[in-house]
Short mmCIF file of C-alpha atoms and ligand atoms in Angstrom, two decimals:
data_model
loop_
_atom_site.label_atom_id
_atom_site.label_comp_id
_atom_site.label_asym_id
_atom_site.label_seq_id
_atom_site.Cartn_x
_atom_site.Cartn_y
_atom_site.Cartn_z
CA MET A 171 0.00 0.00 0.00
CA ASN A 172 1.28 3.39 -0.88
CA ALA A 173 0.07 5.56 1.94
CA ALA A 174 2.31 8.59 1.95
CA ILE A 175 -0.05 11.21 3.31
CA ALA A 176 -0.87 14.23 1.20
CA PRO A 177 1.62 15.94 -1.10
CA SER A 178 4.98 16.46 0.54
CA PRO A 179 5.05 19.75 2.38
CA PHE A 180 8.84 19.76 2.17
CA PRO A 181 10.11 22.86 0.52
CA LYS A 182 11.15 22.13 -3.03
CA PRO A 183 14.86 21.64 -3.61
CA GLY A 184 16.39 24.98 -4.32
CA LEU A 185 13.63 26.87 -2.61
CA ARG A 186 14.61 25.56 0.79
CA ALA A 187 15.37 28.34 3.19
CA THR A 188 18.60 26.73 4.20
CA GLU A 189 18.76 27.28 7.90
CA ALA A 190 15.07 27.95 8.42
CA HIS A 191 12.72 25.34 9.88
CA LEU A 192 13.57 21.84 10.91
CA SER A 193 12.26 19.02 8.78
CA LEU A 194 10.53 16.05 10.34
CA LEU A 195 9.89 12.78 8.57
CA ILE A 196 7.24 10.56 10.15
CA VAL A 197 7.54 6.88 9.29
CA ASP A 198 4.57 4.95 10.64
CA ASP A 199 2.09 2.55 9.09
CA GLU A 200 -0.78 3.84 11.22
CA ARG A 201 -2.49 6.66 9.42
CA ALA A 202 -3.89 8.22 12.59
CA VAL A 203 -0.40 8.44 14.16
CA ARG A 204 1.04 9.99 11.00
CA GLU A 205 -1.64 12.64 10.81
CA ALA A 206 -1.59 13.55 14.48
CA ALA A 207 2.21 13.71 14.55
CA ARG A 208 2.27 15.87 11.48
CA ASP A 209 -0.23 18.30 12.96
CA ALA A 210 1.84 18.59 16.13
CA ALA A 211 5.01 19.15 14.10
CA LEU A 212 3.47 21.82 11.90
CA ILE A 213 2.25 23.72 14.95
CA LEU A 214 5.82 23.75 16.24
CA GLY A 215 7.04 25.17 12.95
CA TYR A 216 8.63 21.98 11.61
CA HIS A 217 8.29 21.07 7.97
CA ALA A 218 6.67 17.66 8.15
CA SER A 219 6.31 14.78 5.76
CA ALA A 220 5.10 11.26 6.29
CA CYS A 221 5.30 7.81 4.78
CA ASP A 222 4.39 4.30 5.80
CA SER A 223 7.31 2.07 4.85
CA ALA A 224 11.06 1.71 5.21
CA GLU A 225 11.47 1.80 1.43
CA GLN A 226 9.66 5.11 1.08
CA ALA A 227 11.58 6.52 4.02
CA ALA A 228 14.88 5.58 2.34
CA ARG A 229 13.77 7.31 -0.86
CA ILE A 230 12.76 10.48 0.95
CA LEU A 231 15.98 10.53 2.96
CA ASP A 232 17.98 10.22 -0.24
CA GLY A 233 16.33 13.16 -1.91
CA GLN A 234 15.27 15.53 0.85
CA ASN A 235 16.81 17.39 3.68
CA VAL A 236 15.60 15.83 6.93
CA ASP A 237 16.64 16.80 10.46
CA VAL A 238 14.50 14.51 12.56
CA VAL A 239 12.80 11.15 11.90
CA LEU A 240 9.92 9.86 13.98
CA LEU A 241 10.20 6.16 13.38
CA ASP A 242 7.76 3.38 14.21
CA LEU A 243 9.68 0.35 15.40
CA LYS A 244 7.07 -2.08 14.19
CA LEU A 245 7.27 -1.34 10.51
CA PRO A 246 6.38 -4.05 8.04
CA GLY A 247 9.32 -5.38 6.03
CA SER A 248 12.84 -4.80 7.28
CA GLY A 249 11.57 -3.33 10.57
CA GLY A 250 12.27 -0.07 12.34
CA ILE A 251 15.48 -0.99 14.12
CA GLU A 252 17.18 -1.81 10.82
CA VAL A 253 15.97 1.52 9.37
CA LEU A 254 17.34 3.29 12.46
CA ARG A 255 20.75 1.65 12.02
CA GLN A 256 20.82 2.54 8.34
CA ILE A 257 19.96 6.19 9.03
CA LYS A 258 22.63 6.47 11.71
CA ARG A 259 25.18 4.84 9.43
CA LYS A 260 24.43 6.97 6.38
CA ARG A 261 23.32 10.24 7.99
CA PRO A 262 24.62 10.37 11.56
CA ASP A 263 23.50 13.99 11.85
CA ILE A 264 19.81 13.07 11.64
CA GLU A 265 18.13 12.60 15.03
CA VAL A 266 15.74 9.68 15.27
CA VAL A 267 12.90 9.38 17.76
CA VAL A 268 11.63 5.83 17.91
CA VAL A 269 8.04 4.91 18.64
CA THR A 270 7.91 1.57 20.44
CA GLY A 271 5.05 -0.66 21.51
CA HIS A 272 3.76 -0.52 25.05
CA GLY A 273 6.01 -2.09 27.66
CA THR A 274 8.81 -3.25 25.36
CA VAL A 275 11.65 -2.07 27.55
CA GLU A 276 14.28 -4.29 25.95
CA SER A 277 13.66 -2.79 22.53
CA ALA A 278 13.82 0.71 24.06
CA VAL A 279 17.29 -0.07 25.36
CA GLU A 280 18.24 -1.52 22.01
CA VAL A 281 17.12 1.56 20.08
CA MET A 282 18.98 3.92 22.38
CA LYS A 283 22.10 1.83 21.88
CA ALA A 284 21.55 2.00 18.11
CA GLY A 285 21.75 5.79 18.32
CA ALA A 286 18.14 6.96 18.74
CA TYR A 287 17.76 10.38 20.33
CA ASP A 288 14.80 9.24 22.45
CA TYR A 289 11.74 7.04 22.28
CA LEU A 290 8.02 7.36 22.79
CA THR A 291 5.88 4.49 23.98
CA LYS A 292 2.55 3.91 22.25
CA PRO A 293 -0.02 5.17 22.98
CA PHE A 294 1.50 8.60 23.53
CA SER A 295 -0.27 11.91 23.96
CA MET A 296 0.18 14.85 21.65
CA GLU A 297 1.55 16.76 24.60
CA GLU A 298 4.36 14.21 25.01
CA LEU A 299 5.20 14.42 21.34
CA LYS A 300 5.17 18.23 21.35
CA LEU A 301 7.48 18.36 24.35
CA LEU A 302 9.88 15.99 22.68
CA LEU A 303 9.88 17.95 19.42
CA GLU A 304 10.42 21.18 21.32
CA ARG A 305 13.36 19.63 23.12
CA LEU A 306 14.76 18.56 19.77
CA VAL A 307 14.58 22.09 18.37
CA GLU A 308 16.74 23.25 21.28
CA HIS A 309 19.04 20.27 21.01
CA LEU A 310 19.65 20.77 17.29
CA LYS A 311 20.21 24.47 17.74
CA LEU A 312 22.82 23.77 20.38
CA LYS A 313 24.38 21.07 18.26
CA THR A 314 24.83 23.47 15.33
CA GLU A 315 26.19 26.16 17.60
CA ASN A 316 28.66 23.75 19.20
CA ARG A 317 29.75 22.54 15.83
CA MET A 318 30.31 26.12 14.69
CA LEU A 319 32.21 26.88 17.83
CA ARG A 320 34.42 23.85 17.34
CA GLU A 321 35.14 24.88 13.78
CA LYS A 322 35.88 28.42 14.91
CA ILE A 323 38.25 27.23 17.59
CA LYS A 324 39.94 24.98 15.10
CA SER A 325 40.69 27.87 12.79
CA LYS A 326 40.41 30.87 15.13
CA GLU A 327 38.94 33.02 12.38
CA GLY A 328 35.86 31.06 11.48
CA PHE A 329 35.74 28.50 8.73
CA GLY A 330 39.08 27.91 7.14
CA ASN A 331 40.44 31.37 6.58
CA ILE A 332 37.12 33.03 5.92
CA ILE A 333 37.13 36.44 7.52
CA GLY A 334 34.07 38.45 8.44
CA ARG A 335 31.93 39.17 11.47
CA SER A 336 29.01 40.93 9.82
CA PRO A 337 25.55 39.46 10.42
CA GLU A 338 25.59 38.37 6.76
CA MET A 339 28.77 36.37 7.33
CA ASP A 340 27.43 34.90 10.58
CA LYS A 341 24.45 33.67 8.67
CA LEU A 342 26.80 32.21 6.09
CA TYR A 343 28.78 30.35 8.79
CA ARG A 344 25.57 28.82 10.10
CA ILE A 345 24.65 27.61 6.64
CA ILE A 346 28.17 26.30 6.01
CA ALA A 347 28.01 24.37 9.31
CA LYS A 348 24.75 22.84 8.28
CA ALA A 349 25.80 22.15 4.70
CA ALA A 350 29.05 20.54 5.87
CA HIS A 351 27.13 17.87 7.70
CA SER A 352 24.72 17.04 4.93
CA ALA A 353 25.52 15.04 1.83
CA HIS A 354 23.37 17.12 -0.51
CA PRO A 355 24.71 19.17 -3.37
CA VAL A 356 25.15 22.85 -2.62
CA LEU A 357 25.02 25.62 -5.18
CA ILE A 358 27.23 28.51 -4.13
CA LEU A 359 26.26 31.82 -5.68
CA GLY A 360 28.20 35.02 -5.52
CA GLU A 361 29.84 37.69 -7.58
CA SER A 362 33.39 37.27 -8.72
CA GLY A 363 35.91 37.39 -5.86
CA THR A 364 33.37 36.93 -3.06
CA GLY A 365 35.02 33.72 -1.87
CA LYS A 366 33.00 30.96 -3.52
CA GLU A 367 35.93 28.55 -3.68
CA MET A 368 36.87 29.35 -0.08
CA VAL A 369 33.35 28.53 1.02
CA ALA A 370 33.33 25.29 -0.96
CA ARG A 371 36.55 24.25 0.78
CA ALA A 372 35.11 25.24 4.15
CA ILE A 373 32.06 23.03 3.56
CA HIS A 374 34.28 20.10 2.67
CA TYR A 375 36.83 20.53 5.45
CA ALA A 376 34.21 21.14 8.14
CA GLY A 377 32.38 17.94 7.21
CA PRO A 378 32.85 14.33 8.22
CA TYR A 379 34.73 13.45 5.02
CA ARG A 380 37.44 16.07 5.39
CA ASP A 381 40.11 13.37 5.12
CA LYS A 382 38.90 12.48 1.63
CA PRO A 383 39.86 14.49 -1.44
CA PHE A 384 38.50 17.93 -2.30
CA ILE A 385 38.84 18.34 -6.05
CA PRO A 386 38.01 21.62 -7.79
CA VAL A 387 37.18 21.49 -11.49
CA ASP A 388 37.06 24.79 -13.30
CA CYS A 389 34.33 24.26 -15.87
CA GLY A 390 35.05 27.62 -17.45
CA ALA A 391 38.75 27.08 -17.98
CA LEU A 392 38.75 23.87 -19.93
CA VAL A 393 37.61 23.06 -23.44
CA PRO A 394 34.55 20.77 -23.45
CA THR A 395 36.36 17.59 -24.53
CA LEU A 396 38.93 18.12 -21.82
CA ILE A 397 36.31 18.64 -19.13
CA GLU A 398 34.66 15.42 -20.14
CA SER A 399 37.85 13.39 -19.94
CA GLU A 400 38.91 15.19 -16.75
CA LEU A 401 35.60 14.43 -15.04
CA PHE A 402 34.89 10.95 -16.35
CA GLY A 403 38.37 9.72 -17.25
CA TYR A 404 39.20 7.81 -20.41
CA VAL A 405 40.41 4.43 -21.56
CA LYS A 406 43.55 3.70 -23.50
CA GLY A 407 43.08 4.55 -27.17
CA ALA A 408 39.90 6.61 -26.57
CA PHE A 409 41.43 9.39 -28.65
CA THR A 410 44.76 10.27 -30.19
CA GLY A 411 47.27 10.68 -27.44
CA ALA A 412 45.39 8.50 -24.93
CA MET A 413 48.34 6.16 -24.45
CA GLN A 414 46.92 4.73 -21.28
CA SER A 415 43.69 4.96 -19.42
CA LYS A 416 43.21 7.67 -16.85
CA ALA A 417 40.76 7.84 -13.96
CA GLY A 418 38.28 10.71 -13.94
CA LEU A 419 38.13 13.26 -11.14
CA LEU A 420 34.66 12.06 -10.18
CA SER A 421 36.12 8.68 -9.32
CA ILE A 422 39.42 9.97 -7.93
CA ALA A 423 37.46 12.04 -5.40
CA GLU A 424 35.95 8.80 -4.02
CA GLY A 425 34.25 9.54 -0.73
CA GLY A 426 35.14 13.23 -0.94
CA THR A 427 33.98 16.32 -2.78
CA VAL A 428 34.12 17.50 -6.38
CA PHE A 429 33.73 21.25 -6.70
CA LEU A 430 32.31 22.25 -10.07
CA ASP A 431 33.49 25.82 -10.26
CA GLU A 432 31.90 28.15 -12.82
CA VAL A 433 29.32 25.45 -13.46
CA GLY A 434 27.31 27.90 -15.56
CA GLU A 435 29.99 27.58 -18.24
CA LEU A 436 29.44 23.84 -18.65
CA PRO A 437 28.43 23.17 -22.29
CA VAL A 438 24.89 21.87 -22.67
CA ASP A 439 25.84 18.39 -23.93
CA LEU A 440 28.14 17.92 -20.97
CA GLN A 441 25.42 19.13 -18.63
CA ALA A 442 23.39 16.07 -19.66
CA LYS A 443 26.33 13.77 -18.92
CA VAL A 444 27.02 15.36 -15.56
CA LEU A 445 23.33 15.10 -14.66
CA ARG A 446 23.30 11.42 -15.55
CA ALA A 447 26.42 10.80 -13.50
CA LEU A 448 24.88 12.48 -10.46
CA GLN A 449 21.55 10.74 -10.84
CA GLU A 450 22.84 7.26 -11.54
CA LYS A 451 25.88 7.68 -9.28
CA GLU A 452 28.01 6.17 -12.01
CA ILE A 453 30.23 7.37 -14.84
CA ARG A 454 31.37 6.02 -18.16
CA PRO A 455 34.95 6.93 -19.02
CA VAL A 456 35.43 8.34 -22.53
CA GLY A 457 35.87 5.46 -24.98
CA SER A 458 34.65 2.83 -22.54
CA THR A 459 31.55 0.68 -22.82
CA LYS A 460 31.44 0.00 -19.10
CA THR A 461 30.16 2.24 -16.36
CA MET A 462 31.71 2.50 -12.93
CA PRO A 463 30.11 3.57 -9.66
CA ILE A 464 31.03 6.86 -8.03
CA ASN A 465 30.58 8.09 -4.49
CA VAL A 466 31.18 11.82 -4.30
CA ARG A 467 29.54 14.89 -2.93
CA VAL A 468 29.11 17.66 -5.46
CA LEU A 469 29.41 21.35 -4.73
CA ALA A 470 28.99 23.83 -7.52
CA ALA A 471 29.54 27.56 -7.87
CA THR A 472 28.71 30.22 -10.36
CA ASN A 473 28.69 33.97 -10.66
CA ARG A 474 26.11 33.75 -13.43
CA ASP A 475 22.38 34.05 -12.98
CA LEU A 476 21.66 30.36 -13.51
CA GLU A 477 17.89 30.74 -13.26
CA HIS A 478 18.08 33.23 -16.10
CA ALA A 479 20.26 30.76 -18.05
CA VAL A 480 17.65 28.05 -17.41
CA VAL A 481 14.86 30.27 -18.74
CA HIS A 482 16.92 30.97 -21.85
CA GLY A 483 17.81 27.34 -22.45
CA ALA A 484 21.53 27.79 -21.77
CA PHE A 485 21.41 25.65 -18.65
CA ARG A 486 19.42 22.46 -18.13
CA ARG A 487 16.58 22.89 -15.67
CA ASP A 488 16.96 19.34 -14.33
CA LEU A 489 20.67 19.80 -13.64
CA PHE A 490 19.94 23.15 -12.01
CA PHE A 491 17.52 21.51 -9.58
CA ARG A 492 19.92 18.66 -8.98
CA LEU A 493 22.77 21.00 -8.01
CA ASN A 494 20.60 23.48 -6.19
CA VAL A 495 19.31 21.35 -3.32
CA LEU A 496 20.88 23.80 -0.92
CA THR A 497 21.61 27.36 -2.04
CA LEU A 498 24.26 29.48 -0.48
CA ARG A 499 24.56 33.07 -1.57
CA ILE A 500 27.69 34.92 -0.59
CA PRO A 501 26.90 38.60 -0.20
CA PRO A 502 29.07 41.02 -2.16
CA LEU A 503 31.47 43.13 -0.11
CA ARG A 504 29.42 46.30 -0.59
CA GLU A 505 26.56 44.60 1.30
CA ARG A 506 28.79 43.94 4.32
CA ARG A 507 31.03 46.96 4.44
CA GLN A 508 31.63 46.49 8.14
CA ASP A 509 33.90 43.54 7.23
CA ILE A 510 36.21 45.76 5.18
CA PRO A 511 38.44 46.92 8.09
CA LEU A 512 38.76 43.37 9.38
CA LEU A 513 39.57 42.00 5.93
CA ALA A 514 42.01 44.83 5.23
CA GLY A 515 43.74 44.16 8.56
CA HIS A 516 44.16 40.48 7.76
CA ILE A 517 45.40 41.15 4.26
CA LEU A 518 47.99 43.68 5.52
CA GLU A 519 49.07 41.22 8.20
CA ARG A 520 49.54 38.50 5.60
CA LEU A 521 51.48 40.84 3.33
CA MET A 522 53.64 41.81 6.27
CA GLN A 523 54.50 38.19 6.90
CA SER A 524 55.70 37.70 3.35
CA SER A 525 57.44 41.06 2.83
CA GLY A 526 58.56 41.81 6.38
CA ARG A 527 57.24 45.37 5.98
CA GLN A 528 54.41 46.60 8.13
CA HIS A 529 51.73 48.85 6.67
CA GLU A 530 48.64 50.44 8.05
CA LEU A 531 45.88 52.52 6.53
CA SER A 532 45.32 56.14 7.46
CA ASP A 533 41.82 56.89 8.73
CA GLU A 534 41.04 58.76 5.57
CA ALA A 535 42.28 55.89 3.36
CA MET A 536 40.13 53.48 5.38
CA ARG A 537 37.13 55.75 4.83
CA ALA A 538 37.81 55.63 1.08
CA LEU A 539 37.91 51.82 1.19
CA LEU A 540 34.63 51.79 3.11
CA ALA A 541 32.95 54.10 0.62
CA TYR A 542 34.01 52.17 -2.48
CA ASP A 543 31.71 49.55 -4.01
CA TRP A 544 34.28 46.81 -4.71
CA PRO A 545 32.84 45.21 -7.86
CA GLY A 546 35.68 42.67 -7.71
CA ASN A 547 34.94 42.05 -4.02
CA VAL A 548 37.55 40.57 -1.67
CA ARG A 549 39.90 39.70 -4.49
CA GLU A 550 39.90 43.34 -5.63
CA LEU A 551 40.57 44.47 -2.06
CA GLU A 552 43.51 42.03 -1.86
CA ASN A 553 44.94 43.24 -5.16
CA CYS A 554 44.47 46.86 -4.20
CA LEU A 555 46.29 46.52 -0.87
CA GLU A 556 49.02 44.40 -2.38
CA ARG A 557 49.69 47.13 -4.92
CA CYS A 558 49.58 49.86 -2.30
CA CYS A 559 52.09 48.02 -0.11
CA ALA A 560 54.44 47.55 -3.04
CA MET A 561 54.24 51.21 -4.06
CA THR A 562 54.21 52.91 -0.66
CA SER A 563 57.59 53.43 0.93
CA GLY A 564 56.43 54.57 4.40
CA PRO A 565 54.45 52.50 6.86
CA VAL A 566 51.18 54.39 6.35
CA ILE A 567 48.99 54.02 3.28
CA HIS A 568 47.35 57.37 2.58
CA THR A 569 44.43 58.16 0.30
CA VAL A 570 46.81 59.38 -2.42
CA ASP A 571 48.41 55.94 -2.46
CA LEU A 572 45.09 54.31 -3.34
CA PRO A 573 44.14 53.77 -7.00
CA SER A 574 42.15 56.67 -8.42
CA SER A 575 39.33 54.27 -9.31
CA ILE A 576 38.76 53.87 -5.57
CA THR A 577 39.18 57.44 -4.39
CA GLY A 578 37.45 58.91 -7.41
CA ALA A 579 40.47 61.20 -7.95
CA PRO A 580 41.49 61.89 -11.57
CA ALA A 581 44.29 59.65 -12.73
CA ARG A 582 47.71 61.22 -12.35
CA PHE A 583 49.21 62.40 -15.60
CA VAL A 584 51.77 59.98 -17.00
CA SER A 585 53.82 61.02 -19.98
CA GLU A 586 53.50 58.99 -23.17
CA SER A 587 57.16 58.07 -23.19
CA ILE A 588 56.87 56.49 -19.73
CA GLN A 589 53.68 54.73 -20.77
CA SER A 590 55.43 53.20 -23.78
CA ARG A 591 58.33 51.94 -21.65
CA VAL A 592 56.18 50.25 -19.02
CA VAL A 593 55.13 46.74 -20.04
CA PRO A 594 51.84 45.65 -18.46
CA LEU A 595 52.24 42.58 -16.24
CA ALA A 596 49.52 40.79 -18.18
CA ASP A 597 51.64 41.05 -21.34
CA LEU A 598 54.71 39.66 -19.57
CA GLU A 599 52.63 36.81 -18.23
CA LYS A 600 51.28 35.98 -21.67
CA GLN A 601 54.76 36.02 -23.20
CA SER A 602 56.07 33.81 -20.45
CA ILE A 603 53.28 31.25 -20.79
CA LEU A 604 53.39 31.03 -24.57
CA SER A 605 57.16 30.82 -24.65
CA ALA A 606 57.23 28.06 -22.01
CA ILE A 607 54.79 25.98 -24.04
CA ALA A 608 56.73 26.56 -27.24
CA GLN A 609 60.04 25.60 -25.59
CA LEU A 610 58.50 22.46 -24.15
CA ASN A 611 57.18 21.42 -27.56
CA GLY A 612 53.58 21.96 -26.54
CA ASP A 613 53.70 19.99 -23.27
CA LYS A 614 51.20 22.11 -21.34
CA LEU A 615 51.24 20.08 -18.16
CA MET A 616 55.00 20.43 -17.88
CA ALA A 617 54.69 24.11 -18.77
CA ALA A 618 52.15 24.65 -15.99
CA ARG A 619 54.43 22.89 -13.53
CA MET A 620 57.47 24.92 -14.54
CA LEU A 621 55.51 28.17 -14.47
CA GLY A 622 54.28 27.32 -11.00
CA ILE A 623 50.59 27.53 -11.88
CA GLY A 624 47.78 25.00 -11.96
CA LYS A 625 46.90 23.45 -15.28
CA THR A 626 43.34 24.82 -15.11
CA THR A 627 44.79 28.30 -14.75
CA LEU A 628 47.02 27.64 -17.73
CA TYR A 629 44.07 26.49 -19.85
CA ARG A 630 42.02 29.47 -18.74
CA LYS A 631 44.79 31.84 -19.72
CA LEU A 632 45.19 30.16 -23.10
CA LYS A 633 41.47 30.47 -23.63
CA GLU A 634 41.65 34.16 -22.75
CA TYR A 635 44.47 34.66 -25.27
CA GLY A 636 42.40 32.85 -27.89
CA ALA A 637 45.31 30.41 -28.27
CA GLU A 638 44.61 26.94 -29.59
CA ILE A 639 44.32 24.42 -26.76
N1 ATP B 708 35.66 36.17 3.50
C1 ATP B 708 36.91 36.11 3.06
N2 ATP B 708 37.91 36.12 3.94
C2 ATP B 708 39.20 36.10 3.53
N3 ATP B 708 39.58 36.04 2.25
C3 ATP B 708 38.61 36.00 1.33
C4 ATP B 708 37.22 36.02 1.68
N4 ATP B 708 36.50 35.97 0.56
C5 ATP B 708 37.37 35.90 -0.45
N5 ATP B 708 38.64 35.90 0.00
C6 ATP B 708 39.88 35.90 -0.82
O1 ATP B 708 39.54 36.50 -2.04
C7 ATP B 708 40.07 35.77 -3.14
C8 ATP B 708 38.96 35.28 -3.99
O2 ATP B 708 38.30 34.20 -3.34
P1 ATP B 708 37.73 32.97 -4.17
O3 ATP B 708 38.66 32.53 -5.22
O4 ATP B 708 37.23 31.95 -3.21
O5 ATP B 708 36.49 33.75 -4.85
P2 ATP B 708 35.52 33.30 -6.00
O6 ATP B 708 34.16 33.76 -5.60
O7 ATP B 708 35.71 31.84 -6.28
O8 ATP B 708 36.01 34.18 -7.19
P3 ATP B 708 35.81 33.96 -8.79
O9 ATP B 708 34.34 34.08 -9.07
O10 ATP B 708 36.59 35.08 -9.36
O11 ATP B 708 36.36 32.61 -9.08
C9 ATP B 708 40.91 34.67 -2.54
O12 ATP B 708 42.25 35.06 -2.52
C10 ATP B 708 40.38 34.49 -1.15
O13 ATP B 708 41.42 34.12 -0.29
MG1 MG B 709 36.32 30.91 -8.07
#
């Protein structure tokens, strides 16, 4: 019998207000219990959903975000205790309240040992259930706070090296803490330079699989055929130059995280392949007839308006929903200006450690930084201060030392002869990259290594230059 009650009131993937209400899943084959429990949960502000079998529960747990399960021990089929063990094995962060039959003390002991949060004995009153759910709200709140605190202690400055104490960043830390302990995909949105990659790393390293690989893949930097073979791997002879088979990043990351950076740049045909890989949890290396299972968590980031891309057919709707189970939007710097002094302080401190020279900002210069809109966000702030430190001889950075784009001052006059003698760094970089590749007879991997840059950066640069890859 398929007795899932009513349409699921879970928020749709992607629309979920990440740290908002707790989600309760009621697994009981008695309709009256399901309905009463759901009513109690909704009153307490939980999102509630219900089903009547272990199989349905497993399906819901695979596709939805659930915080608490109310589980009937006397389920038909594999039975509640087995379901409890499975949940605790696969999703240890989910709290399970077990509903046991009257007077079965041994099973109550057994369920507590198997990791249940608590148990209710049938018949139970709504009041009992409400009290328990209320207690759980408190418990889960504390658990998240403790987890955040632990992470903060571990890295003094929050998650990883993420700096910021604004309310917006605090909210972000809470979502990161929650995302880190779930296995769902997360779509990280934010303008360029807001710290999307940093956040992706923080989610991975704050989670239970931090010892497993974290592998970023820059979907914007690679040509489509390369992304495919990078992600899925290839077999010997799959294409010219494939002298031996190579494992794909989705299988190398086994048990860990693959970070699909700039996912909005993924070509449409590859989007279909990535979607299939995520849905089926298996990949087929290029040139192979066999598929192989994968076990990775996927995080994705983009600075593009993906919903807009979906509407215009540039991004697959189904892949968008698949990646967007949890959304995390990093606010641009201009929306959290109060973090600017803190960030500037950390950047100057870091620069001091590498150059040995100490710099500080004059009050007026700091006011200019606070007033500026930072379209390139934290990265632009880093670049700006780095340049100021290199150009300023004294220990204090004054407003005149800041770029005119920031202070709004007219650019200082530079004579044409000086302009013609100064070679822009970007040109030097291009020359250096192209000459390294030419000298190494086209061996780009070796070139990247010798240039001291990652191969994705190299490919991105080549793409920017319009060079053949
Ligand atoms: N909150 C932060 N605290 C400290 N450093 C930060 C923060 N946010 C960003 N940064 C720094 O800014 C730079 C850009 O960060 P990151 O590469 O993660 O941004 P991004 O959003 O992925 O940028 P892009 O869209 O350009 O790829 C990095 O050097 C990172 O260290
Ligand atoms: Mg990035």
